[in-house]
CSV table of C-alpha atoms (C1' of nucleotides) in Angstrom, one decimal:
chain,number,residue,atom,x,y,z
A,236,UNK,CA,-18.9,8.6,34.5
A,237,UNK,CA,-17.8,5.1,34.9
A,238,UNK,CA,-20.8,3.5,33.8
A,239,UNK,CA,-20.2,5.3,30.4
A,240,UNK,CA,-16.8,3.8,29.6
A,241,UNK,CA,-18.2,0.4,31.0
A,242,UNK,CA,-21.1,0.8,28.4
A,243,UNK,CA,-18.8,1.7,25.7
A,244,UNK,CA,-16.1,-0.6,26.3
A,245,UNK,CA,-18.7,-3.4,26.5
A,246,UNK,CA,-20.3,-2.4,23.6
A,247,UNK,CA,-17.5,-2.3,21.3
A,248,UNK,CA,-16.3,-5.9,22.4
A,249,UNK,CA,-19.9,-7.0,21.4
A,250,UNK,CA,-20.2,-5.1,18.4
A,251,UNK,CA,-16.9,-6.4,17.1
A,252,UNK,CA,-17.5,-10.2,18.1
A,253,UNK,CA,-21.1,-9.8,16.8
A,254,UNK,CA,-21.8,-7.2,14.4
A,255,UNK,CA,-23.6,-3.8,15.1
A,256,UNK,CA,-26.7,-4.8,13.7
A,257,UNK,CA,-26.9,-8.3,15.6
A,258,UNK,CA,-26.0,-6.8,18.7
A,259,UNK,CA,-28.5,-5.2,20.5
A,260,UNK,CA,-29.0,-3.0,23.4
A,261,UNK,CA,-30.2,-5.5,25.8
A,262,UNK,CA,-26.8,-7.6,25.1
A,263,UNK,CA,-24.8,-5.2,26.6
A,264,UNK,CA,-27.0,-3.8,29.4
A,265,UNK,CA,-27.1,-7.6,30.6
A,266,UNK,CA,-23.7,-8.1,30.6
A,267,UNK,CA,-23.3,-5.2,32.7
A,268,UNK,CA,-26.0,-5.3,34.9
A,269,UNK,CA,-27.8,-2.5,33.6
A,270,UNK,CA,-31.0,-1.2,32.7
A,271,UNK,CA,-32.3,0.7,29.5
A,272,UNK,CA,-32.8,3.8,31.7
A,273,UNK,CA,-29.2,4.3,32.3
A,274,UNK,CA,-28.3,3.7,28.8
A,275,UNK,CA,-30.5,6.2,27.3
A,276,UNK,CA,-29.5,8.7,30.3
A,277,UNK,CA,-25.9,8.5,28.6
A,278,UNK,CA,-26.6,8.3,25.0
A,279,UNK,CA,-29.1,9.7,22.6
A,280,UNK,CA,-29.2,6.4,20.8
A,281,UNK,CA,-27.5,3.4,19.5
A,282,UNK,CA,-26.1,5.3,16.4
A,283,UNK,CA,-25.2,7.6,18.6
A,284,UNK,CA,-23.6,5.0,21.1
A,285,UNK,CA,-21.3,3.6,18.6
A,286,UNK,CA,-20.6,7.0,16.8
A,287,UNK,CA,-19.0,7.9,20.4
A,288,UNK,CA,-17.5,4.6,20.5
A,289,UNK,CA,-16.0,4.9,17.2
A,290,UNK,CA,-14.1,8.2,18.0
A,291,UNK,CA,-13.3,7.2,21.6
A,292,UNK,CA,-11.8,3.7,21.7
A,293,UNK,CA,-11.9,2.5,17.9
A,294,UNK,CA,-9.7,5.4,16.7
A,295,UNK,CA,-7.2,5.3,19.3
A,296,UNK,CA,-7.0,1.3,18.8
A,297,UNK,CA,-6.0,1.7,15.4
A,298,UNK,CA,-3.8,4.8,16.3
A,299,UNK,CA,-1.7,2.5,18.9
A,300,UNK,CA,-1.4,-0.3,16.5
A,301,UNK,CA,-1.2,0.4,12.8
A,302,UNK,CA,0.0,4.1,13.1
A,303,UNK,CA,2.0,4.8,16.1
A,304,UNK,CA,4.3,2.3,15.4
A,305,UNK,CA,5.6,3.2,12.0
A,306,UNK,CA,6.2,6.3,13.2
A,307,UNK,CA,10.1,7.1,13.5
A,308,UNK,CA,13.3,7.9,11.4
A,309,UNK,CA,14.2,4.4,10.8
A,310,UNK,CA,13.6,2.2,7.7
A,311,UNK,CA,9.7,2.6,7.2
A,312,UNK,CA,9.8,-1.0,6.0
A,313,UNK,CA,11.4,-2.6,8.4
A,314,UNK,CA,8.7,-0.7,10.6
A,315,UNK,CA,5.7,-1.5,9.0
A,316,UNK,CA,7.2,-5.1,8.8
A,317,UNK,CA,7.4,-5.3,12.8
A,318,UNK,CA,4.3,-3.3,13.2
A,319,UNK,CA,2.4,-5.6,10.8
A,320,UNK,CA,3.6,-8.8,12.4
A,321,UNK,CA,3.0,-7.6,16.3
A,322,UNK,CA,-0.6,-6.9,14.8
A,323,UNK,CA,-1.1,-10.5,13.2
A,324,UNK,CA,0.7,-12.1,16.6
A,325,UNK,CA,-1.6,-10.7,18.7
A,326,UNK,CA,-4.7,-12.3,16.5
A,327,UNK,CA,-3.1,-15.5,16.5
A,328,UNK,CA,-2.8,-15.9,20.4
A,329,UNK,CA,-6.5,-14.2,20.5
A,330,UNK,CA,-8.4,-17.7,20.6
A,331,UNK,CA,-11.2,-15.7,19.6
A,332,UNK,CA,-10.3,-13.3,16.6
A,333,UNK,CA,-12.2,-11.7,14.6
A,334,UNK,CA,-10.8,-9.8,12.2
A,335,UNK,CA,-9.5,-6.0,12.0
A,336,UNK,CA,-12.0,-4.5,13.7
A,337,UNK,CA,-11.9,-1.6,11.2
A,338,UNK,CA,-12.4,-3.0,8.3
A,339,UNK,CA,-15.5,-5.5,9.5
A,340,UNK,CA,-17.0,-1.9,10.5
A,341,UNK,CA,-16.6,-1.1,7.0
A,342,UNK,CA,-17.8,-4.5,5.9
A,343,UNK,CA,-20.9,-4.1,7.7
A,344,UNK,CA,-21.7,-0.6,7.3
A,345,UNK,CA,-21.1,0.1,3.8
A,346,UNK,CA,-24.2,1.3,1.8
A,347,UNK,CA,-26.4,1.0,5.1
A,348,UNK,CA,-25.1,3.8,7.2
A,349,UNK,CA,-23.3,7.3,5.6
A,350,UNK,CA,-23.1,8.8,8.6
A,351,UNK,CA,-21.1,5.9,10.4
A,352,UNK,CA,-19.2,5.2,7.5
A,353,UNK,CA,-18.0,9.1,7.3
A,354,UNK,CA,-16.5,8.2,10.8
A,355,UNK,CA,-14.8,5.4,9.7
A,356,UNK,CA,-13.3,6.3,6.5
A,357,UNK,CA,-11.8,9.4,8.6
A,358,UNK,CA,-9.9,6.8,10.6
A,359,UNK,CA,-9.1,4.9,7.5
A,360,UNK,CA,-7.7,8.0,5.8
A,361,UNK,CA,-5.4,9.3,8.7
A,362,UNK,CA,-4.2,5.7,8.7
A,363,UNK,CA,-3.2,6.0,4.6
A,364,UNK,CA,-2.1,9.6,4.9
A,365,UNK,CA,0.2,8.0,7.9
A,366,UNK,CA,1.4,5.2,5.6
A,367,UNK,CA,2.4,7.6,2.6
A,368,UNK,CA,4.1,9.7,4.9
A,369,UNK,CA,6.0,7.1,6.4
A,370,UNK,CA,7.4,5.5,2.9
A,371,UNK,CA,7.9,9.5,1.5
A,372,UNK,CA,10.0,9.7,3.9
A,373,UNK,CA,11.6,6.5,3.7
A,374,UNK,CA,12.4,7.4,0.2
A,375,UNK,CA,13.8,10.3,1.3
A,376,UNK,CA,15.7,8.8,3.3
A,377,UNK,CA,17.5,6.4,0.9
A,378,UNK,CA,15.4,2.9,2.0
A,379,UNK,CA,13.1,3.1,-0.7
A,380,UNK,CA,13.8,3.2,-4.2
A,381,UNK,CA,13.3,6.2,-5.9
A,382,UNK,CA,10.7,5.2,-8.7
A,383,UNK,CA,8.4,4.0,-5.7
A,384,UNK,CA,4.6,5.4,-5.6
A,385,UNK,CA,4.2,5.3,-2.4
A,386,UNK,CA,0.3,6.1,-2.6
A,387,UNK,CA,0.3,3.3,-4.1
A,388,UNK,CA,2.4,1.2,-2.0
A,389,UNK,CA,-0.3,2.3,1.2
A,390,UNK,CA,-2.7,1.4,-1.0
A,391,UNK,CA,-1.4,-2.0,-1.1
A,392,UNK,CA,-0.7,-2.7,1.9
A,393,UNK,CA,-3.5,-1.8,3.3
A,394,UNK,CA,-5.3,-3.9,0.8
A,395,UNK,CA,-3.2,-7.2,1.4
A,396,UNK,CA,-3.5,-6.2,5.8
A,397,UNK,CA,-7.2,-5.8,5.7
A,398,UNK,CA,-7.0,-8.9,3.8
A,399,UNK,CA,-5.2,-11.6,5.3
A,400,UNK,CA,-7.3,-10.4,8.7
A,401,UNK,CA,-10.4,-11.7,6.9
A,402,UNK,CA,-8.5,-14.8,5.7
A,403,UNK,CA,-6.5,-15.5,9.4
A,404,UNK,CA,-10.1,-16.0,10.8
A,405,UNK,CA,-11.0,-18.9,9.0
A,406,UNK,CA,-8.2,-21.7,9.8
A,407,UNK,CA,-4.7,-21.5,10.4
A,408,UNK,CA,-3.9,-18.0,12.0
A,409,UNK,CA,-0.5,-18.5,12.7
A,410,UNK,CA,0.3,-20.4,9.0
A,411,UNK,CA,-1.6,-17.3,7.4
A,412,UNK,CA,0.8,-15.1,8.9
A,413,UNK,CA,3.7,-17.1,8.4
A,414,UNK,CA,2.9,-16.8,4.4
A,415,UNK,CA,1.6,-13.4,4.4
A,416,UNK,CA,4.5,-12.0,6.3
A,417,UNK,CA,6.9,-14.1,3.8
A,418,UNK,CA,5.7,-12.5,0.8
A,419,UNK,CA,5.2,-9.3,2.6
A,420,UNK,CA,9.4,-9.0,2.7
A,421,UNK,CA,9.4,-10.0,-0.9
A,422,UNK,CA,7.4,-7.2,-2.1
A,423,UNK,CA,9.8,-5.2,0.4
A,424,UNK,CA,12.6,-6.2,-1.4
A,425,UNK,CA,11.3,-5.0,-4.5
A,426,UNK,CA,10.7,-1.7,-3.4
A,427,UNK,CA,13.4,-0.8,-1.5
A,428,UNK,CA,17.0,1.0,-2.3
A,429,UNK,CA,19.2,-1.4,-4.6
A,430,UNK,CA,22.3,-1.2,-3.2
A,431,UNK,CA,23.8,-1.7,-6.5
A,432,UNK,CA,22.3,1.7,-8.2
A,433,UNK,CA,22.5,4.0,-5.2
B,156,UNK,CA,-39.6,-23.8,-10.1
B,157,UNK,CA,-38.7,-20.5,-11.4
B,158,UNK,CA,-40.3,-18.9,-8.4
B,159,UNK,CA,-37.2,-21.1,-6.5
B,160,UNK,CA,-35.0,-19.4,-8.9
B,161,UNK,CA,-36.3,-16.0,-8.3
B,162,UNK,CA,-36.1,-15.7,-4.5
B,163,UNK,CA,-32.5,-16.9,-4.6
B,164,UNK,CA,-31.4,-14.4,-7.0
B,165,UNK,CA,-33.3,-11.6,-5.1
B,166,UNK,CA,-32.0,-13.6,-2.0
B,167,UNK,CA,-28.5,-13.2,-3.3
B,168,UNK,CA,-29.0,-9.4,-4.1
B,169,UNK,CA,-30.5,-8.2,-1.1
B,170,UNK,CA,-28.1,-10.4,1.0
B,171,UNK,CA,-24.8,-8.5,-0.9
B,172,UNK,CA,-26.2,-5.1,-0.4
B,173,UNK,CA,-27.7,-5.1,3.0
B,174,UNK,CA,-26.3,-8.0,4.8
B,175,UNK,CA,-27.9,-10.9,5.7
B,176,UNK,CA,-29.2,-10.4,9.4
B,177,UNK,CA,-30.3,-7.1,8.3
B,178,UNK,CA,-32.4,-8.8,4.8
B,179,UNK,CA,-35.9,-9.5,6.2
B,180,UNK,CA,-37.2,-12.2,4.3
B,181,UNK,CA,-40.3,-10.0,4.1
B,182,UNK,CA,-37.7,-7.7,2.1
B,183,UNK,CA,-37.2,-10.4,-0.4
B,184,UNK,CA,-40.7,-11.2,-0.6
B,185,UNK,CA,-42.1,-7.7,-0.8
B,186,UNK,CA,-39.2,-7.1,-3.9
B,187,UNK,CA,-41.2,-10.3,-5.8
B,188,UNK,CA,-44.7,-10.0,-4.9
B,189,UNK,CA,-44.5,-13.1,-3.1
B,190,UNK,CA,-45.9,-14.2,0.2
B,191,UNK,CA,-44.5,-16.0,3.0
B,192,UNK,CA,-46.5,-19.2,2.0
B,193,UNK,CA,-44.7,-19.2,-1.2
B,194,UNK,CA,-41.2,-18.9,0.5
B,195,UNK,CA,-41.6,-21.6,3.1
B,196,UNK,CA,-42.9,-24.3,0.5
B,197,UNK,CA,-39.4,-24.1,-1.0
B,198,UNK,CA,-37.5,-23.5,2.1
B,199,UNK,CA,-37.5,-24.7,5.3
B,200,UNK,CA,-35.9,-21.7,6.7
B,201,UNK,CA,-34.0,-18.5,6.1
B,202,UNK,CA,-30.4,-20.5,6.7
B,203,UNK,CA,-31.5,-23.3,4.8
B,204,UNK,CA,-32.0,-20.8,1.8
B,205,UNK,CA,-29.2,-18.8,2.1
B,206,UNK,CA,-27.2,-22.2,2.3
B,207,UNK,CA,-28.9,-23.0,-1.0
B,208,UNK,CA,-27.9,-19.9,-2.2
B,209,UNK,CA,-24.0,-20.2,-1.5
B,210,UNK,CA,-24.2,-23.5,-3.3
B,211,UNK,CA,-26.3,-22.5,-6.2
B,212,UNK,CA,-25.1,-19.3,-6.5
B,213,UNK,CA,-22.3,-17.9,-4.8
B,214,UNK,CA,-19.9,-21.0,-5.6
B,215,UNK,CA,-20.7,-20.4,-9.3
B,216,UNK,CA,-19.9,-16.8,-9.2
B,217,UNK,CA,-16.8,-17.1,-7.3
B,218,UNK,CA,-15.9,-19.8,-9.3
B,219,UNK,CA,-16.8,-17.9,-13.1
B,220,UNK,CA,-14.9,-14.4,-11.6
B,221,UNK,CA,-11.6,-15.8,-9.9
B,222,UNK,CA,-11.0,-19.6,-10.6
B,223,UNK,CA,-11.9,-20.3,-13.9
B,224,UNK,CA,-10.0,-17.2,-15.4
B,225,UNK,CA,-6.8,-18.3,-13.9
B,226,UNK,CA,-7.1,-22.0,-15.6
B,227,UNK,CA,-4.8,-22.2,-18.8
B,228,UNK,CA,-1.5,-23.0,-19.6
B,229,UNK,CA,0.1,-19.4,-20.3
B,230,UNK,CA,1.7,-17.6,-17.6
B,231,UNK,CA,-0.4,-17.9,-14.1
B,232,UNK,CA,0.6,-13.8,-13.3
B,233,UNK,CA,-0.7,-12.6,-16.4
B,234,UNK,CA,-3.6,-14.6,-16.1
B,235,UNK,CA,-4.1,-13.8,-12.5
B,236,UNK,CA,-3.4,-10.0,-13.1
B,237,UNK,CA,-6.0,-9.9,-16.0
B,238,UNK,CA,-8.6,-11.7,-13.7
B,239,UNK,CA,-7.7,-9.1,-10.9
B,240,UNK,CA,-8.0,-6.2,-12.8
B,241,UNK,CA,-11.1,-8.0,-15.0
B,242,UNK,CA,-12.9,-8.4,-11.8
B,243,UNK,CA,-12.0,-4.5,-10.0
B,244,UNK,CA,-13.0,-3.1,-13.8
B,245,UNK,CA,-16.6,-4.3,-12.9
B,246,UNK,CA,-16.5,-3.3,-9.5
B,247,UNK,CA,-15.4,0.3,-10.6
B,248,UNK,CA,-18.1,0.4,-13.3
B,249,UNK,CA,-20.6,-0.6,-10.2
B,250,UNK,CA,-22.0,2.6,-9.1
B,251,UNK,CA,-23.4,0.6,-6.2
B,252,UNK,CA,-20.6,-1.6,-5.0
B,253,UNK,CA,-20.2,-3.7,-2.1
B,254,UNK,CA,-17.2,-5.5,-1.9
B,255,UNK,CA,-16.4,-8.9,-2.6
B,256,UNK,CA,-19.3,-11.0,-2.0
B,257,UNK,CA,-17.2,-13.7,-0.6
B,258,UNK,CA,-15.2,-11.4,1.7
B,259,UNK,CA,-18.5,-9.9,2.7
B,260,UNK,CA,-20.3,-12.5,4.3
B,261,UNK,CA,-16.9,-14.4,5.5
B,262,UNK,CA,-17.1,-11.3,7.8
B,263,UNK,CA,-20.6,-11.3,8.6
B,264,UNK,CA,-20.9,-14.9,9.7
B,265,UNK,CA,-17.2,-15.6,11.5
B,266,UNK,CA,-18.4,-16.7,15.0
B,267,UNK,CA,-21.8,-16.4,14.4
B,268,UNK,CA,-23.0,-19.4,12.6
B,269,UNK,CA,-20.8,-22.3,12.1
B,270,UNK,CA,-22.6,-24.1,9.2
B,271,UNK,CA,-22.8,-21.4,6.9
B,272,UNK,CA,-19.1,-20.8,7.5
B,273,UNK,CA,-18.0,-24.1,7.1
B,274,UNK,CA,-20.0,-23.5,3.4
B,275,UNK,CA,-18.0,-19.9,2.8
B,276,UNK,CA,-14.8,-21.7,3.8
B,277,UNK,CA,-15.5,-24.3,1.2
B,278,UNK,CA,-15.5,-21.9,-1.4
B,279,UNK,CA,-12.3,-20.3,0.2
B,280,UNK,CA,-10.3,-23.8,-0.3
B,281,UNK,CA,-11.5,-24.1,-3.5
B,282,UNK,CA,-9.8,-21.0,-4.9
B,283,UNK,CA,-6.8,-21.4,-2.6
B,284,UNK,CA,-6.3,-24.4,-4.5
B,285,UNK,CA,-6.7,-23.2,-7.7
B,286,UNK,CA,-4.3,-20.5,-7.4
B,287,UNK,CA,-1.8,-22.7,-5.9
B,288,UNK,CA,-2.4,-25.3,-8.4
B,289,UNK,CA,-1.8,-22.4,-11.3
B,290,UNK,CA,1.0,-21.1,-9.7
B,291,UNK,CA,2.8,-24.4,-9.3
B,292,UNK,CA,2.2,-25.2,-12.6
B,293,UNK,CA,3.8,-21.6,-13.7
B,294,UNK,CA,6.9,-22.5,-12.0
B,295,UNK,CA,7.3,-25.4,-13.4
B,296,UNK,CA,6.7,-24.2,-17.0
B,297,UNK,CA,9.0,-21.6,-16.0
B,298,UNK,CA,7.1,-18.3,-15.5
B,299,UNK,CA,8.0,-18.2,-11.6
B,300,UNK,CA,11.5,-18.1,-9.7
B,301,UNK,CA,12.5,-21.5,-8.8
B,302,UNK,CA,12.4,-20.4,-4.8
B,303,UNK,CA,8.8,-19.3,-5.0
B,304,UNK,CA,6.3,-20.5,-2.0
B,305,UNK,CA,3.1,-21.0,-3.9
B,306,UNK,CA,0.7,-21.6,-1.0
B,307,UNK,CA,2.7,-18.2,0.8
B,308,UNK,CA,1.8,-16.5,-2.7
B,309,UNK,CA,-1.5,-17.5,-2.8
B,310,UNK,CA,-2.3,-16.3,0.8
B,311,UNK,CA,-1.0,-13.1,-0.2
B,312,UNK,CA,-2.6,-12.9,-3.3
B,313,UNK,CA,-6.8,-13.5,-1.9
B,314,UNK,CA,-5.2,-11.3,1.1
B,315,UNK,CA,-4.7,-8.2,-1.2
B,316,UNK,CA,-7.6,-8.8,-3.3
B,317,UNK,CA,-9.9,-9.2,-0.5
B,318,UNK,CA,-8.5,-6.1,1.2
B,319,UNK,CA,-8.4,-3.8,-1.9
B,320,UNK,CA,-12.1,-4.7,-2.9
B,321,UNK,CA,-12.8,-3.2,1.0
B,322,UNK,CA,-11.2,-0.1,0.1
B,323,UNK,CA,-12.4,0.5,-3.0
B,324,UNK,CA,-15.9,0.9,-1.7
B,325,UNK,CA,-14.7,3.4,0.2
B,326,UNK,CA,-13.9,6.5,-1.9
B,327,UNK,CA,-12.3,6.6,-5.6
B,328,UNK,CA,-12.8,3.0,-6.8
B,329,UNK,CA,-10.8,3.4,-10.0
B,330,UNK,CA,-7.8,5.2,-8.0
B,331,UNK,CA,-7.8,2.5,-6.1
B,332,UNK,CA,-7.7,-0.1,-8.6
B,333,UNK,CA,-4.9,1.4,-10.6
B,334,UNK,CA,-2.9,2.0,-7.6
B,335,UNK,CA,-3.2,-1.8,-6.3
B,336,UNK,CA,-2.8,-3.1,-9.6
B,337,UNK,CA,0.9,-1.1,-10.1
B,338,UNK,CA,1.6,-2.8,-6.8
B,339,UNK,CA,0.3,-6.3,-7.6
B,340,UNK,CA,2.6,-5.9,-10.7
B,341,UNK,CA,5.5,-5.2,-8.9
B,342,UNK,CA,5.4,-7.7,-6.8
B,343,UNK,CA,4.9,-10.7,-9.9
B,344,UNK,CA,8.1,-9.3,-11.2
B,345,UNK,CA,10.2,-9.9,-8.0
B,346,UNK,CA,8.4,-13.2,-8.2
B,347,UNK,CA,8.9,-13.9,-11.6
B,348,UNK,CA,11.4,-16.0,-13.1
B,349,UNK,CA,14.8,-14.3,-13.8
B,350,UNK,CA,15.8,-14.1,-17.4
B,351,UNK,CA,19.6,-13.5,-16.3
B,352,UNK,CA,19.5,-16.8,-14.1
B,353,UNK,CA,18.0,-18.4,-16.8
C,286,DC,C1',-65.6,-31.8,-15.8
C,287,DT,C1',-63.3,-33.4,-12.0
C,288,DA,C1',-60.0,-35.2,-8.8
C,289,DT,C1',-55.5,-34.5,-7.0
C,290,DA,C1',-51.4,-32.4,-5.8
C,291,DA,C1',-48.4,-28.6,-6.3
C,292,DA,C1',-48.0,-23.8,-5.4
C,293,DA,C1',-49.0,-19.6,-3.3
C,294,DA,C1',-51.8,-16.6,-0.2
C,295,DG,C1',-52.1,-14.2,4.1
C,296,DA,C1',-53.7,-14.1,8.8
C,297,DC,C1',-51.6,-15.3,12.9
C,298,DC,C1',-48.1,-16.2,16.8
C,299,DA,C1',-44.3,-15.6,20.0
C,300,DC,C1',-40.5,-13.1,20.6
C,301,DA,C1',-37.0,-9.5,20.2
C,302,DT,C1',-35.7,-4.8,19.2
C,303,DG,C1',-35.0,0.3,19.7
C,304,DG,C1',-36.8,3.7,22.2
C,305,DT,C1',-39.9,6.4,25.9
C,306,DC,C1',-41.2,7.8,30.4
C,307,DG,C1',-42.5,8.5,35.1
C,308,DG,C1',-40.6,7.4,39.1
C,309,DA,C1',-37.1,5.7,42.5
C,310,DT,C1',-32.5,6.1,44.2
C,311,DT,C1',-28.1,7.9,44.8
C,312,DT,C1',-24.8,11.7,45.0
C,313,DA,C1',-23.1,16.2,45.9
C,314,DC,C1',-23.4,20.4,48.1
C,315,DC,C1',-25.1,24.0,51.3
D,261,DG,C1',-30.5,17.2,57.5
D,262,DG,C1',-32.5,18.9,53.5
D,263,DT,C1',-32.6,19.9,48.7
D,264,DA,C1',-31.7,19.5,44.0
D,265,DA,C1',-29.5,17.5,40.5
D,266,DA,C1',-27.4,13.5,38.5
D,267,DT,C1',-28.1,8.7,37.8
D,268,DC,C1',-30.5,4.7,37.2
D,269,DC,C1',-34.7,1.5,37.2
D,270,DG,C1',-38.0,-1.2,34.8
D,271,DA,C1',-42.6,-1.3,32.9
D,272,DC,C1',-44.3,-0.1,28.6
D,273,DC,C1',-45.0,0.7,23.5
D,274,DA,C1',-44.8,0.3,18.4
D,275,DT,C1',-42.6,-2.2,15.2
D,276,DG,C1',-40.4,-5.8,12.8
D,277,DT,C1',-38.8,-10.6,12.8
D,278,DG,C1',-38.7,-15.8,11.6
D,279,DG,C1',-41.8,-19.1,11.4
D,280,DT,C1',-46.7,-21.8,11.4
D,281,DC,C1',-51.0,-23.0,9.7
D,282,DT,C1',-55.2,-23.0,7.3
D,283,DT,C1',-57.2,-21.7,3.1
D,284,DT,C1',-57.3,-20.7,-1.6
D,285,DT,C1',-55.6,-20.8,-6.3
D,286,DT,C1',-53.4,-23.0,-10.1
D,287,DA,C1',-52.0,-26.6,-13.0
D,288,DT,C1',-52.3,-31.4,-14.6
D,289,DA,C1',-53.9,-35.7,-15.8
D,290,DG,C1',-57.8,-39.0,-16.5
DNA sequence: CTATAAAAAGACCACATGGTCGGATTTACC
DNA sequence: GGTAAATCCGACCATGTGGTCTTTTTATAG
């Protein structure tokens, strides 16, 4: 029972720092002191492996940080505004980030692996469906202006997230989010309720 | 010579759609006929060609797609939208997309292999600079608010253009596009000059 | 035609990978 | 203590990988 969360939490730290397809079996079983027989006691293979992996710790992950905490009554901006920076803070003091896990799964997977893929856009739509509900409701609510699509406000910001990830990796983390989150606000400011017309 | 040419373009191809740790050069090779003598008389290994490759090929693309497009003296955010939705049109019309070929292999190769990164990140500057350089320029010629932070608009701007071209290979391309580029909109006009304060 | 070098062929090697399998060991339960 | 099931070991296999090396083909110039 233990040896199966050990295997998976191993393997999804190695599988994010490395890549699925660069990461192999043996890499984890080493780290853990294990041998192939117990692996392939616990899991039918490594598509398998991950597939658990996937619904087990990666969907949660992105459920605690990117959904959880937008949900609420207050001003879905000002949420996803905290939410997004807590996210990028966290990368910054990770000496060794890479990425949104999530969308390098995507990244990697895309065109090579339906079934894997069909897992991961799942957690990439209940993130979106989160999102949209989150601003509807803000709009609702009088914090977001009325002519607002908020599909495509998800849309975007899920975009420009996934994004500056991929760019905070290369140099300058904590600059990267400094700018990002800046112009983040501005595109806040635009969307939300003008005082003067309400 | 031409076979040079030949197994970098194939190189290239291969390397987009499957990755490059998961491209055998005995895919490429197989695709052209070609034999592993041929390959290894122009290369001296499979980094050293795909290093070749970013420089021959890759920098040129990057730089024909997103840079030059943005070069002129009109208004940077119309130019910038127009190359933004230039370069999603022919990502939509892909029936076999991949993402942004940049983005891609930024992904692949953060804290895997240090050389070829150092080459990606290159690239990266390049059009950092670019759209800096155009955006600066678009303030002073009057197209952008006074109080605009280029470099923080920039960041955002290769953020959300990395990140859509993620989703978009997802599910419903074109949605996707439309909805990003109502959103990209948006946010030029809280960025743009202000006629009233003009 | 021939000499010479560029270009390509393809057999070969050492190594790593995902996966199998029979057996050993531990654990739980009567 | 004994028994059976759960758990784990590790040798083994087929396959694929990047890379080497010798040999052959092709082109080119005299």
């Amino acid at each position: 029972m233990a040896t199966m969360q050990r295997l998976q939490n191993t393997g999804l730290e190695l599988f994010y720092a490395q890549g699925y397809y660069d990461t192999s079996i043996d890499d984890i079983l080493k780290k853990l002191d294990l041998s192939k027989g117990a692996f392939y006691y616990h899991f039918d293979s490594k598509e398998d492996f991950f597939i658990q992996i996937i619904q087990n710790l990666l969907a949660r992950k992105i459920y605690s940080t990117l959904i959880e905490p937008i949900e609420g009554h207050e001003n879905p901006l000002t949420l996803i505004t905290k939410c997004f920076d807590d996210a990028m803070e966290t990368a910054v003091h990770n000496e060794m980030d890479y990425g949104c896990i999530l969308s390098n799964f995507l990244t990697e997977f895309n065109g090579k692996n339906e079934v894997i893929m069909r897992h991961l856009n799942e957690i990439v739509t209940v993130w979106e469906v989160n999102l949209v509900t989150a601003l509807q409701k803000g709009k609702f609510n009088g914090y977001l202006d009325r002519h607002v699509d908020c599909e495509a406000a998800a849309t975007f910001l899920m975009s420009s997230y996934f994004g500056v990830r991929i760019l905070m990796t290369s140099a300058a983390p904590a600059s990267k989010k400094y700018r990002f989150m800046s112009q983040l606000r501005q595109y806040f400011k635009s969307i939300e309720a003008n005082p003067v017309n309400s």
